[in-house]
Coordinates of C-alpha atoms in Angstrom, one line a residue:
Chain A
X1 CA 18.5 3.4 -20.7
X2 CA 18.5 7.0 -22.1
X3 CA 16.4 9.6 -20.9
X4 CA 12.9 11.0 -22.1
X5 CA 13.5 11.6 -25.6
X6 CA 10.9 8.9 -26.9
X7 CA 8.3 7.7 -24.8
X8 CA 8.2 4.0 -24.1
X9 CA 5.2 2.1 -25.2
X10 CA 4.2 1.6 -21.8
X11 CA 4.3 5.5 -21.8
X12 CA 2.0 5.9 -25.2
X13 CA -0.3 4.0 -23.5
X14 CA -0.3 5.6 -20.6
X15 CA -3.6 7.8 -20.4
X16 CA -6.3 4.7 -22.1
X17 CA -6.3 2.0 -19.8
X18 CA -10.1 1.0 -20.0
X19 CA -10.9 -2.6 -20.4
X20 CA -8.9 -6.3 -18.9
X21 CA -7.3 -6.8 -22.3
X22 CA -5.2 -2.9 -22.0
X23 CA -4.0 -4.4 -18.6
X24 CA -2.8 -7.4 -20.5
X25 CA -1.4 -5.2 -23.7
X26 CA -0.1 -3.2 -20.8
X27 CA 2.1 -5.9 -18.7
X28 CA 3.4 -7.3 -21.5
X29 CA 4.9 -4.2 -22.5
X30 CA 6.2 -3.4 -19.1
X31 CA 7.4 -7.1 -19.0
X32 CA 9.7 -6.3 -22.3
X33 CA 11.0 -3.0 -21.0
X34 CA 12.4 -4.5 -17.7
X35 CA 14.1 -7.6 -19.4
X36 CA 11.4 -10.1 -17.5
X37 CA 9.7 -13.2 -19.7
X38 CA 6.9 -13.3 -17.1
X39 CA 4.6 -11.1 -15.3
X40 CA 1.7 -11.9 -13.0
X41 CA -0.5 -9.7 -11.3
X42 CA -1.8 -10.4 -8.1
X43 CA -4.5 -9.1 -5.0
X44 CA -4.2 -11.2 -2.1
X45 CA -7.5 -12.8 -0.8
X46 CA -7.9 -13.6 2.7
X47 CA -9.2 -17.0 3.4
X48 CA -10.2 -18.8 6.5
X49 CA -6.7 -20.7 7.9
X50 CA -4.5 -19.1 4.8
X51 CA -3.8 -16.3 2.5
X52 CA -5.1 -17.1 -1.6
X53 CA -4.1 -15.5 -4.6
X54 CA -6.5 -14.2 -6.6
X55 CA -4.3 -14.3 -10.1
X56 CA -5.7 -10.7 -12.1
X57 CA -3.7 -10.8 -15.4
X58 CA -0.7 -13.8 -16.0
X59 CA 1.3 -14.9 -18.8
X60 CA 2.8 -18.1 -16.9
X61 CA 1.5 -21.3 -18.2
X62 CA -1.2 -23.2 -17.5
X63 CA 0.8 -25.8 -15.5
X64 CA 3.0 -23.5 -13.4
X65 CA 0.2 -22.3 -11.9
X66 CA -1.4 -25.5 -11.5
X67 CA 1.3 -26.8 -9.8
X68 CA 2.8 -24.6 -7.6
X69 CA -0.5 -23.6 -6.7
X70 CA -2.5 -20.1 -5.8
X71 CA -1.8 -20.2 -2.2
X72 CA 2.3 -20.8 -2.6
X73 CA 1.9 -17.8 -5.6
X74 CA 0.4 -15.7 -2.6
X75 CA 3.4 -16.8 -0.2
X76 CA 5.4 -15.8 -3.4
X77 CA 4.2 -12.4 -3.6
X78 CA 3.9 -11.5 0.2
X79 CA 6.9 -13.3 0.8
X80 CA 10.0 -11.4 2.5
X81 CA 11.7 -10.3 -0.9
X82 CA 8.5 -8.8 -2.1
X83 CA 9.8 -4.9 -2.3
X84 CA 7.7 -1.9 -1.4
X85 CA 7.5 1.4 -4.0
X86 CA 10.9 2.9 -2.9
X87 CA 13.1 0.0 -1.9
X88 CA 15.6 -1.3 -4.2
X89 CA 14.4 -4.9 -5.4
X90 CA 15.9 -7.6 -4.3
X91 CA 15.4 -11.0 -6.4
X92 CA 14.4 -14.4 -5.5
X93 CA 16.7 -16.5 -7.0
X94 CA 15.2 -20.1 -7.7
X95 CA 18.9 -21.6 -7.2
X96 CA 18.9 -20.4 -3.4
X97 CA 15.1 -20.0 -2.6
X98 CA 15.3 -23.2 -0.5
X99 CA 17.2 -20.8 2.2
X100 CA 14.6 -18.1 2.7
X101 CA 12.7 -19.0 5.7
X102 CA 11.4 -22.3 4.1
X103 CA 8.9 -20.5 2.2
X104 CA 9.8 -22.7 -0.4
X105 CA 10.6 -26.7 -0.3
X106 CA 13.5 -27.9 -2.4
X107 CA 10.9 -29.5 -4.7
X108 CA 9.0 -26.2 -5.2
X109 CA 12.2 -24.4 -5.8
X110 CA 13.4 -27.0 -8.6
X111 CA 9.8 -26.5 -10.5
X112 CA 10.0 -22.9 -10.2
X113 CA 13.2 -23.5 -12.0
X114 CA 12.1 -25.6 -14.3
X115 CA 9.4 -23.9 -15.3
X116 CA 11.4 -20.5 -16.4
X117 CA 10.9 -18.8 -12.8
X118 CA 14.9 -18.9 -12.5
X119 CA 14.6 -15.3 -10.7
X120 CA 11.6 -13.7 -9.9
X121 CA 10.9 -10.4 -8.2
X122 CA 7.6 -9.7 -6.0
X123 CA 6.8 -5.7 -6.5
X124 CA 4.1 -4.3 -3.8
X125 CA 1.7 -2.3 -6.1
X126 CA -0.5 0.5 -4.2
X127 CA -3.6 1.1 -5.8
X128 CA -5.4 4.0 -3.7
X129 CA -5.8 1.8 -0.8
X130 CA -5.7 -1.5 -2.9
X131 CA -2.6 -3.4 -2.3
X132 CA -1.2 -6.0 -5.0
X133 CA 1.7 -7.5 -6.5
X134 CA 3.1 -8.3 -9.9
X135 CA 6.4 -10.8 -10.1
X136 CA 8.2 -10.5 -12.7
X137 CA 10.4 -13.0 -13.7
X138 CA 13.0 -14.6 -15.9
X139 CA 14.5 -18.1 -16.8
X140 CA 17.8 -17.0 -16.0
X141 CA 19.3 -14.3 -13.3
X142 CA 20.3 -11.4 -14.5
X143 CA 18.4 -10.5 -17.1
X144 CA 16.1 -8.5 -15.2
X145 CA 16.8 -4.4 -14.9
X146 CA 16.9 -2.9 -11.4
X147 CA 15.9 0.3 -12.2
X148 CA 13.6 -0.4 -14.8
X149 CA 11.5 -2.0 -12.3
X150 CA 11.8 0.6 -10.1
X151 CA 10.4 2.7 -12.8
X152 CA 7.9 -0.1 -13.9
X153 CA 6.8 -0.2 -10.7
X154 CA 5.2 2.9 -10.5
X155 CA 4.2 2.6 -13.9
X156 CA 2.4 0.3 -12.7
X157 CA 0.4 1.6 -9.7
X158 CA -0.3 4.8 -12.6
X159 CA -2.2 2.1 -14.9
X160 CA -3.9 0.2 -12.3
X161 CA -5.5 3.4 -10.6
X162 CA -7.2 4.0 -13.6
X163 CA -8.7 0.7 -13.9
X164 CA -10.0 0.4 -10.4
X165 CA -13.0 -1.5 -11.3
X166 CA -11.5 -4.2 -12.6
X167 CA -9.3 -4.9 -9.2
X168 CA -12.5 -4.1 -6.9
X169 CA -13.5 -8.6 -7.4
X170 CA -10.5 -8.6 -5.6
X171 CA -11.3 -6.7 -2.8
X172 CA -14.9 -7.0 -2.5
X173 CA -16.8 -3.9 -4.1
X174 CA -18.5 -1.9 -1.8
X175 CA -22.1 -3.1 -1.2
X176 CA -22.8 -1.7 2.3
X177 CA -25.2 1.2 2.1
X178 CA -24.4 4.5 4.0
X179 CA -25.9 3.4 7.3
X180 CA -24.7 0.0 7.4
X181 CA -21.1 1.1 6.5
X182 CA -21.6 3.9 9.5
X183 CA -23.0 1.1 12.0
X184 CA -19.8 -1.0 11.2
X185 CA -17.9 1.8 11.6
X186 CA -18.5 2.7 15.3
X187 CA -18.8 -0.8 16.2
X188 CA -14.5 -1.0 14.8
X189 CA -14.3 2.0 17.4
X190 CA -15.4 -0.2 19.6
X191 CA -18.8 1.3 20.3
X192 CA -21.4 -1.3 21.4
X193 CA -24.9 -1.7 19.5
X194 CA -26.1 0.7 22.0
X195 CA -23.8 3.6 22.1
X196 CA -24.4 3.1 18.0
X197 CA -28.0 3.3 18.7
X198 CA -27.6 6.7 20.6
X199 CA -24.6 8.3 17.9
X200 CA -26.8 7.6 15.0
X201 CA -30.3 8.4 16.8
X202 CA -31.9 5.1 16.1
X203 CA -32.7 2.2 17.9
X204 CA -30.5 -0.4 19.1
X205 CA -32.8 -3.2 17.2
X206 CA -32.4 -1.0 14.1
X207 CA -28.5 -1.3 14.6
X208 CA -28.1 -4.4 15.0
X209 CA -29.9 -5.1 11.9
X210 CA -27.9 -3.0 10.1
X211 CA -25.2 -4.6 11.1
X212 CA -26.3 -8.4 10.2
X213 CA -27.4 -7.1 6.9
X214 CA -23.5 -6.1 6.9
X215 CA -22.4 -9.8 7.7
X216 CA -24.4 -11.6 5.5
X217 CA -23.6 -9.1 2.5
X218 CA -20.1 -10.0 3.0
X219 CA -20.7 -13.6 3.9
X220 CA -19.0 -13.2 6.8
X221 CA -19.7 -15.4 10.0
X222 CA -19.3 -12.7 12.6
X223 CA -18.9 -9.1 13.8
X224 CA -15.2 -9.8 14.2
X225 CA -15.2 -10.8 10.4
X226 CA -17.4 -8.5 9.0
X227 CA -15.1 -5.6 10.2
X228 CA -11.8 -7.6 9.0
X229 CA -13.6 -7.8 5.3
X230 CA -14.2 -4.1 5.4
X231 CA -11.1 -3.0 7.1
X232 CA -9.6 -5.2 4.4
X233 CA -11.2 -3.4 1.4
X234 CA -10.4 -0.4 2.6
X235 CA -15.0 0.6 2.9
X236 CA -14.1 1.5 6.5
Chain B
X1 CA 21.7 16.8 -13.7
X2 CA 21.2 14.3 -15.8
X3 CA 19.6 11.1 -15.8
X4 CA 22.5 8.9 -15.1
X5 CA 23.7 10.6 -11.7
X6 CA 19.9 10.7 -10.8
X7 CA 19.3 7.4 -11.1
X8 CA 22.8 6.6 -9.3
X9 CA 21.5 9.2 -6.8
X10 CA 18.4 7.1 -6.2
X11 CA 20.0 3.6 -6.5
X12 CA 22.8 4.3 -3.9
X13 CA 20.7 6.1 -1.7
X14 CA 18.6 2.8 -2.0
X15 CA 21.3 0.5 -1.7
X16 CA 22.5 2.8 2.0
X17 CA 19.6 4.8 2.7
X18 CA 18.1 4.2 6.7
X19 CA 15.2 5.3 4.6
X20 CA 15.6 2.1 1.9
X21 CA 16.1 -1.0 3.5
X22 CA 15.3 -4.0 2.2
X23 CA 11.5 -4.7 3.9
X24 CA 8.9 -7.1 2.9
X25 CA 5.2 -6.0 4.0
X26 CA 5.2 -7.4 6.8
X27 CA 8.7 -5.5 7.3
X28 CA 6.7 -2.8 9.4
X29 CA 6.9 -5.7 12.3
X30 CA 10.6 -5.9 12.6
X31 CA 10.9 -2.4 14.1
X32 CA 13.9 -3.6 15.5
X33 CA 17.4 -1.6 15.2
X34 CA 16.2 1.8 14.7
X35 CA 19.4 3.2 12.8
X36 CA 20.1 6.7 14.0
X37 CA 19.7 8.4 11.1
X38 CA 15.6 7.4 11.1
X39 CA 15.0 8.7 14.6
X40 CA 13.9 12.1 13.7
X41 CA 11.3 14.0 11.7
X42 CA 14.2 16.6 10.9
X43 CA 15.9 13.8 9.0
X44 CA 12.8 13.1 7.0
X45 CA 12.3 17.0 6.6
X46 CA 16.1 16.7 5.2
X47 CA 15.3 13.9 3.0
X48 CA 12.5 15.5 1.4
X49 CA 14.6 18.9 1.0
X50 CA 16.5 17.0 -1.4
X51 CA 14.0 15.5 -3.4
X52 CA 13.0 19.1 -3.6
X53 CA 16.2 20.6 -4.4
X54 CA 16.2 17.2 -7.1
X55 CA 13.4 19.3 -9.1
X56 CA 14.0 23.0 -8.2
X57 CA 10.8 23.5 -5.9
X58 CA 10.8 26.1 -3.2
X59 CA 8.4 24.5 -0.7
X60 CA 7.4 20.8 0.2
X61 CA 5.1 19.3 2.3
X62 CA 4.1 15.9 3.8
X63 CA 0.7 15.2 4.8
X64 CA -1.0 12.4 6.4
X65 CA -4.3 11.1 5.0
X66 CA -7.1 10.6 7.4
X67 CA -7.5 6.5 7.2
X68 CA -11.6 6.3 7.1
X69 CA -14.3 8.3 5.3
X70 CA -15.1 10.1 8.6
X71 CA -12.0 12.1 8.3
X72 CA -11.3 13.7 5.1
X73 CA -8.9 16.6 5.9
X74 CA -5.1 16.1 5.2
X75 CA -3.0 15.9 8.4
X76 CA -0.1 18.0 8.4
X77 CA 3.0 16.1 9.3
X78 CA 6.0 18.2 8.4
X79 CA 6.8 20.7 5.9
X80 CA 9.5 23.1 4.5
X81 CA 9.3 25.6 7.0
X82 CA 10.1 23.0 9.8
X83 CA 9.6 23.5 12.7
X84 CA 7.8 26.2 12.1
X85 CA 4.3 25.6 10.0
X86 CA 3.8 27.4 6.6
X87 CA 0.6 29.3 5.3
X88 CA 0.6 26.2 2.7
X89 CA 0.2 23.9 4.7
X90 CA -2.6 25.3 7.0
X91 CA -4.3 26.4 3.5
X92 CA -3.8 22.8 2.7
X93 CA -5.3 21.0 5.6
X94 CA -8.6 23.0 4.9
X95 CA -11.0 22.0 3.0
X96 CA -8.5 22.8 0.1
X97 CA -7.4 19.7 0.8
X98 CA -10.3 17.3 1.0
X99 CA -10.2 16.3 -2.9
X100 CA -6.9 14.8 -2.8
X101 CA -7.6 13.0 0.2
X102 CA -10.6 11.5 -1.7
X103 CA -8.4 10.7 -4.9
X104 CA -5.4 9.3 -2.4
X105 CA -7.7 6.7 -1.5
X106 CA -8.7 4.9 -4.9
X107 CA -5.3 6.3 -6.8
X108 CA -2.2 6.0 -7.1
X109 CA -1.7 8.6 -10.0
X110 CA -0.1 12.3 -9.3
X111 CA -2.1 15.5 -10.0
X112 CA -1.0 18.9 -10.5
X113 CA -1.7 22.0 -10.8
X114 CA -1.3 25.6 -11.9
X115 CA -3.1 28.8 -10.6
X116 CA -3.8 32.0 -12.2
X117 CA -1.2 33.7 -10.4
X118 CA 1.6 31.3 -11.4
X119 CA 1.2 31.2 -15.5
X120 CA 3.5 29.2 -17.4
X121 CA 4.5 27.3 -14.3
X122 CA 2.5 24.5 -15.1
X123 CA 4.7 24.1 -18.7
X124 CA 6.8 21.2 -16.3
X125 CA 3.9 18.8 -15.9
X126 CA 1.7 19.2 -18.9
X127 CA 3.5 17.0 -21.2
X128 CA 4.1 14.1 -18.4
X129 CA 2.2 11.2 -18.7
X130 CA 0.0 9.7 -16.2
X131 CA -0.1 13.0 -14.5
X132 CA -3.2 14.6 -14.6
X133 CA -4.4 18.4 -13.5
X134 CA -6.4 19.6 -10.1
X135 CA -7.3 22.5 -8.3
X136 CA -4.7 24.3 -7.0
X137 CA -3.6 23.0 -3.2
X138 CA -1.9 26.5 -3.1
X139 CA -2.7 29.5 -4.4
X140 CA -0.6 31.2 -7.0
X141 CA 1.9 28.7 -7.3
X142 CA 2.2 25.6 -9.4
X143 CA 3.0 21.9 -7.8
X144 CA 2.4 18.6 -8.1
X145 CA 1.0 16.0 -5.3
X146 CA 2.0 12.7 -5.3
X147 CA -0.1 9.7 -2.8
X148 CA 1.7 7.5 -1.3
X149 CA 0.7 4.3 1.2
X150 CA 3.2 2.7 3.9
X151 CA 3.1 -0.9 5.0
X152 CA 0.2 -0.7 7.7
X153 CA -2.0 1.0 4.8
X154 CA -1.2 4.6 5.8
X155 CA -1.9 6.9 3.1
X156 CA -0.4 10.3 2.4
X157 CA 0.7 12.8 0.4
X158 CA 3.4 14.3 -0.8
X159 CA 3.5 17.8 -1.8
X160 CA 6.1 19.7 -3.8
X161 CA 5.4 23.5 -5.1
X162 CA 7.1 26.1 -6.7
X163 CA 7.2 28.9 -9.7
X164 CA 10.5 26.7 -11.6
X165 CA 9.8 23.2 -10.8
X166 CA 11.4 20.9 -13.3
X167 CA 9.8 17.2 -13.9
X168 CA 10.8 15.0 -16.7
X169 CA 9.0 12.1 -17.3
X170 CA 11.9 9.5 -16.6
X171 CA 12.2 11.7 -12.9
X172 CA 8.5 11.6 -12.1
X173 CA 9.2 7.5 -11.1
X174 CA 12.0 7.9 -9.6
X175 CA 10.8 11.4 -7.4
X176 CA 7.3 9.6 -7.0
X177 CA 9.5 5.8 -5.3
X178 CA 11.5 8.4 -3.2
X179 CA 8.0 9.8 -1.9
X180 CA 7.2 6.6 -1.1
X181 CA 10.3 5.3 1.1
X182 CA 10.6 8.7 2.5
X183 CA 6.7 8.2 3.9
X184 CA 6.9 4.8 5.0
X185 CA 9.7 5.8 6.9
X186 CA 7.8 8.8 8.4
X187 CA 5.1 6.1 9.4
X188 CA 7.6 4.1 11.5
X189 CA 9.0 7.1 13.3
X190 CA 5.6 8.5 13.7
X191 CA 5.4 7.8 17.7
X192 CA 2.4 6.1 19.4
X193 CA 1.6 3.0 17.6
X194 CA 5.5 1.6 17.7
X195 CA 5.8 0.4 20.5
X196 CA 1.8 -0.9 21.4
X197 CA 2.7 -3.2 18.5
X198 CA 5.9 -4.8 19.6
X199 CA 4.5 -5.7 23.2
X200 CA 1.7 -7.7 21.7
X201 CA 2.9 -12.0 21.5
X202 CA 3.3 -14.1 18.4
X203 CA 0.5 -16.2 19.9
X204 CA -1.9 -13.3 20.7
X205 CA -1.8 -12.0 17.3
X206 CA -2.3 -15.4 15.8
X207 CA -5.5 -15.7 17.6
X208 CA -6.6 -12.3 16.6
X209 CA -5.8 -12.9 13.2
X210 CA -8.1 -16.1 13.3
X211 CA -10.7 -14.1 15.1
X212 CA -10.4 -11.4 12.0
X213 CA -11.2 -14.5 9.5
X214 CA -14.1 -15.4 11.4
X215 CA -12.8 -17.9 14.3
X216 CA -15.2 -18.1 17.5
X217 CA -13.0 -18.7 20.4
X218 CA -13.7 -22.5 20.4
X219 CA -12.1 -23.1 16.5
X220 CA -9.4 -21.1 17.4
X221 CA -9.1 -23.7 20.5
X222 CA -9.6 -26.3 18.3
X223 CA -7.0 -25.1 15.8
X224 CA -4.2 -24.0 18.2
X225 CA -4.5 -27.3 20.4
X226 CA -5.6 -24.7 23.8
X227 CA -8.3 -24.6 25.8
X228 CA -11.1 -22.2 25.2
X229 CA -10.0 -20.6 28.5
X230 CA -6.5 -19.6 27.1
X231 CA -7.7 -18.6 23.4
X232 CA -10.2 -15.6 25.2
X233 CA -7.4 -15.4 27.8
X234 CA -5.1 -14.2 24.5
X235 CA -7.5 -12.6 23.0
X236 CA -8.6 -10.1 26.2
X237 CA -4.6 -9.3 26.7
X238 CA -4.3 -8.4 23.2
X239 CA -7.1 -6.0 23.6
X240 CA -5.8 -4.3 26.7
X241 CA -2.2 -4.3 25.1
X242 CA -4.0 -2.6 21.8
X243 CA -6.1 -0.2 24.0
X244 CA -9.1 -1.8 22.9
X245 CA -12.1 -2.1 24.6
X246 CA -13.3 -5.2 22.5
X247 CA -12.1 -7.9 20.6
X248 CA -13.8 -6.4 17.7
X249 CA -12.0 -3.2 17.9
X250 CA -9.1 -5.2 18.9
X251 CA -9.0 -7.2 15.3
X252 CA -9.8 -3.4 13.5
X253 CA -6.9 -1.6 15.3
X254 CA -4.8 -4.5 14.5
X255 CA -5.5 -4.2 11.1
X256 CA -5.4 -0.6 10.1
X257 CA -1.7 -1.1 12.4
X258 CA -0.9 -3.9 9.8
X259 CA -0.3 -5.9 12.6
X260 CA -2.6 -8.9 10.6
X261 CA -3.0 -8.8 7.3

């Protein structure tokens, strides 16, 4: 690929990201320029007993998803090929997926196959503090740049912080108000409801209501969770 | 130089680099083999020379960012006067630098900027897309800062400045990755948390990450086929091995160590 001379139409577009369709017009551009067929953007959600994928913007079909399912997707994109901004990315390669670590079955790898996922590569994506993926894949190895990805990569994280609103479903939108956030705060410092009650000046009763307005607003079940779910999307 | 031997630069310093291997995100556990070369912030001080040298600035500097709201200041980690500490750098872990720290946070995107004293300096960045202008980190010079994250959700910043820095756009990814690996590999060297993380059990952390999704000690028993006796029993070693002084903080410090996702 040649240097600067004419921006890439991922380029062109670089300073307008605004709405859920730009993100789309803007994958699929990035999806041409590295050599992938597919792209899939995805922000990990953190369930009870496993991880979930939460699926932002996808050009798969209908079916692949259905049937390898959101929580193998999330294994996908966590899983120990997924490269970090930086690292030179390494593919998985459907034909020899059944040897990494069992993340995949034989059966899984075959559909993957099948369904035009012949080698895929998991990209971390930093957004601010937002963490997500995007695979990128192709029916056949090979095909797939290197170093365009590297490039896309970033590209990537570029678009996405401009869009923030549109990944905060994924990571919970801040609804704790000032004092609540504060409250929850101490108490991941360890600070008990009373040592709260004497940072912030108030009463311990007034703390710990703070801090069950805090639970239920993230429907959590517990202290322990409520500071996972904020630790999580990055409030605290 | 042009692009080609760039990008070779970049791809066999990937394909070698201490600073590049291959690392999922949960890589951050596997401290493992510390390769020689990563030991050291003066390795990372010369790794980041040579991204500086790569587009002609004159001073560098790498800053951690505070990781919650209470703490906005940038934290000076090393910079281009190493060992020493350069006027920049204090200027920048003022309040100059609370801004940035702010924008590390929620983007991604670099910023740059150009001061009075430094006109025409700013010619390198203006046409670059996705880079947009700030305040000036450092007073009459022009620079650009790019954030970057490491596995266990670090954030930082890196900070190049200069009166001739040269940026083309096809560089900017490739400068900005480099950032990146160079930062995360300042987070694993950075000493303190290292070793806390590798004396805490498989087990232990399994319970704590079921206490982080909202597990009372008895599901976790129920779950893990133990008796309530041994799930607190984990769960009260992993604090002490954290330095906790509560489960709570326990499944926070685990987190922000990216020791549970």
């Amino acid at each position: 690929m040649t240097a600067s001379a004419a921006p890439l139409p991922s380029e062109t577009a670089a300073t307008r990201l605004a709405s859920r369709g730009d993100v789309t017009g803007f994958l699929m551009e990035l999806a041409a320029e590295v050599g992938a067929e597919s792209y899939m953007l995805v922000a990990i959600v953190h369930d009870q007993a496993r991880d979930d994928a939460r699926i932002v913007a996808s050009n798969w079909i209908f079916d692949a998803v259905e049937l390898i399912g959101r929580r193998l997707v999330a294994a996908l994109a966590q899983g120990s090929f997924a490269t970090a901004p930086g690292i030179r990315p390494q593919p998985l390669l459907a034909a020899h997926a059944a040897d990494m670590d069992g993340l995949l079955t034989g059966e899984e790898t075959k559909l993957l196959d099948v369904l035009g996922h012949g080698e895929l590569y998991s990209l971390r994506l930093n957004v601010g503090r937002q963490r997500l993926f995007v695979l990128f894949s192709s029916p056949e190895p090979g095909r797939i740049e290197r170093e365009a990805l590297t490039r896309g990569q970033m590209k990537c994280c570029y678009a996405l912080s401009q869009v923030p609103e549109l990944l905060a479903a994924s990571a919970a939108q801040d609804p704790l108000s000032d004092r609540e956030r504060e409250c929850l705060f101490w108490v991941s410092e360890g600070k008990t409801s009373d040592e709260v009650a004497l940072i912030l000046g108030v009463s311990a009763n007034t703390v710990n209501s703070y801090i069950t307005h805090a639970i239920q607003k993230f429907s959590a079940s517990n202290r322990a969770m409520a500071i996972a779910t904020a630790i999580r999307s990055g409030i605290i | 130089m042009t692009d080609t031997s760039a990008l070779r630069a970049e791809t066999g310093e990937a394909a070698e680099g201490p600073f590049s291997q291959h690392q999922g995100p949960f890589g951050a556990f596997a401290i493992g083999s510390p390769s020689p070369q990563v030991g050291t912030i003066a390795d990372a001080v010369r790794r980041c020379r040579w991204i500086a040298v790569d587009i002609n600035a004159s001073g560098f500097a790498m800053f951690f960012a505070g990781p919650t709201a209470e703490r906005d200041r940038l934290v000076a980690c090393f910079d281009s006067d190493y060992p020493g500490v350069s006027a920049a750098t204090k200027f920048m872990s003022g309040t100059g630098g609370e801004e940035m720290v702010r924008h590390t946070r929620l983007s991604t995107e670099p910023r740059w900027w150009c001061d009075d004293g430094a006109a025409g300096s700013g010619a390198a960045f203006r046409d670059l897309a996705w880079v947009r202008e700030t305040t000036p980190l450092v007073p009459a010079t022009a620079g650009i800062a790019f954030p970057v994250h490491a596995e266990r959700g670090q954030c930082g910043l890196a900070v190049f400045f200069g009166l001739q820095i040269a940026l083309r756009q096809d560089q900017l990814y490739e400068i900005h990755a480099r950032c990146f690996a160079l930062f995360s590999a300042v987070a694993r060297v950075r000493p303190g948390d290292a070793g806390l993380s590798r004396a805490v059990s498989k087990r232990e952390l399994e319970c704590l990450r079921l206490t982080a999704n909202g597990y009372t000690s008895e599901a976790i028993a129920r779950l893990l086929k133990l008796s309530v006796h041994t799930a607190n029993q984990y769960l009260t070693q992993c604090a002490q091995k954290l330095n906790a002084v509560s489960r709570t903080q326990a499944v926070a410090k685990a987190l922000r160590l990216g020791l549970i996702e």
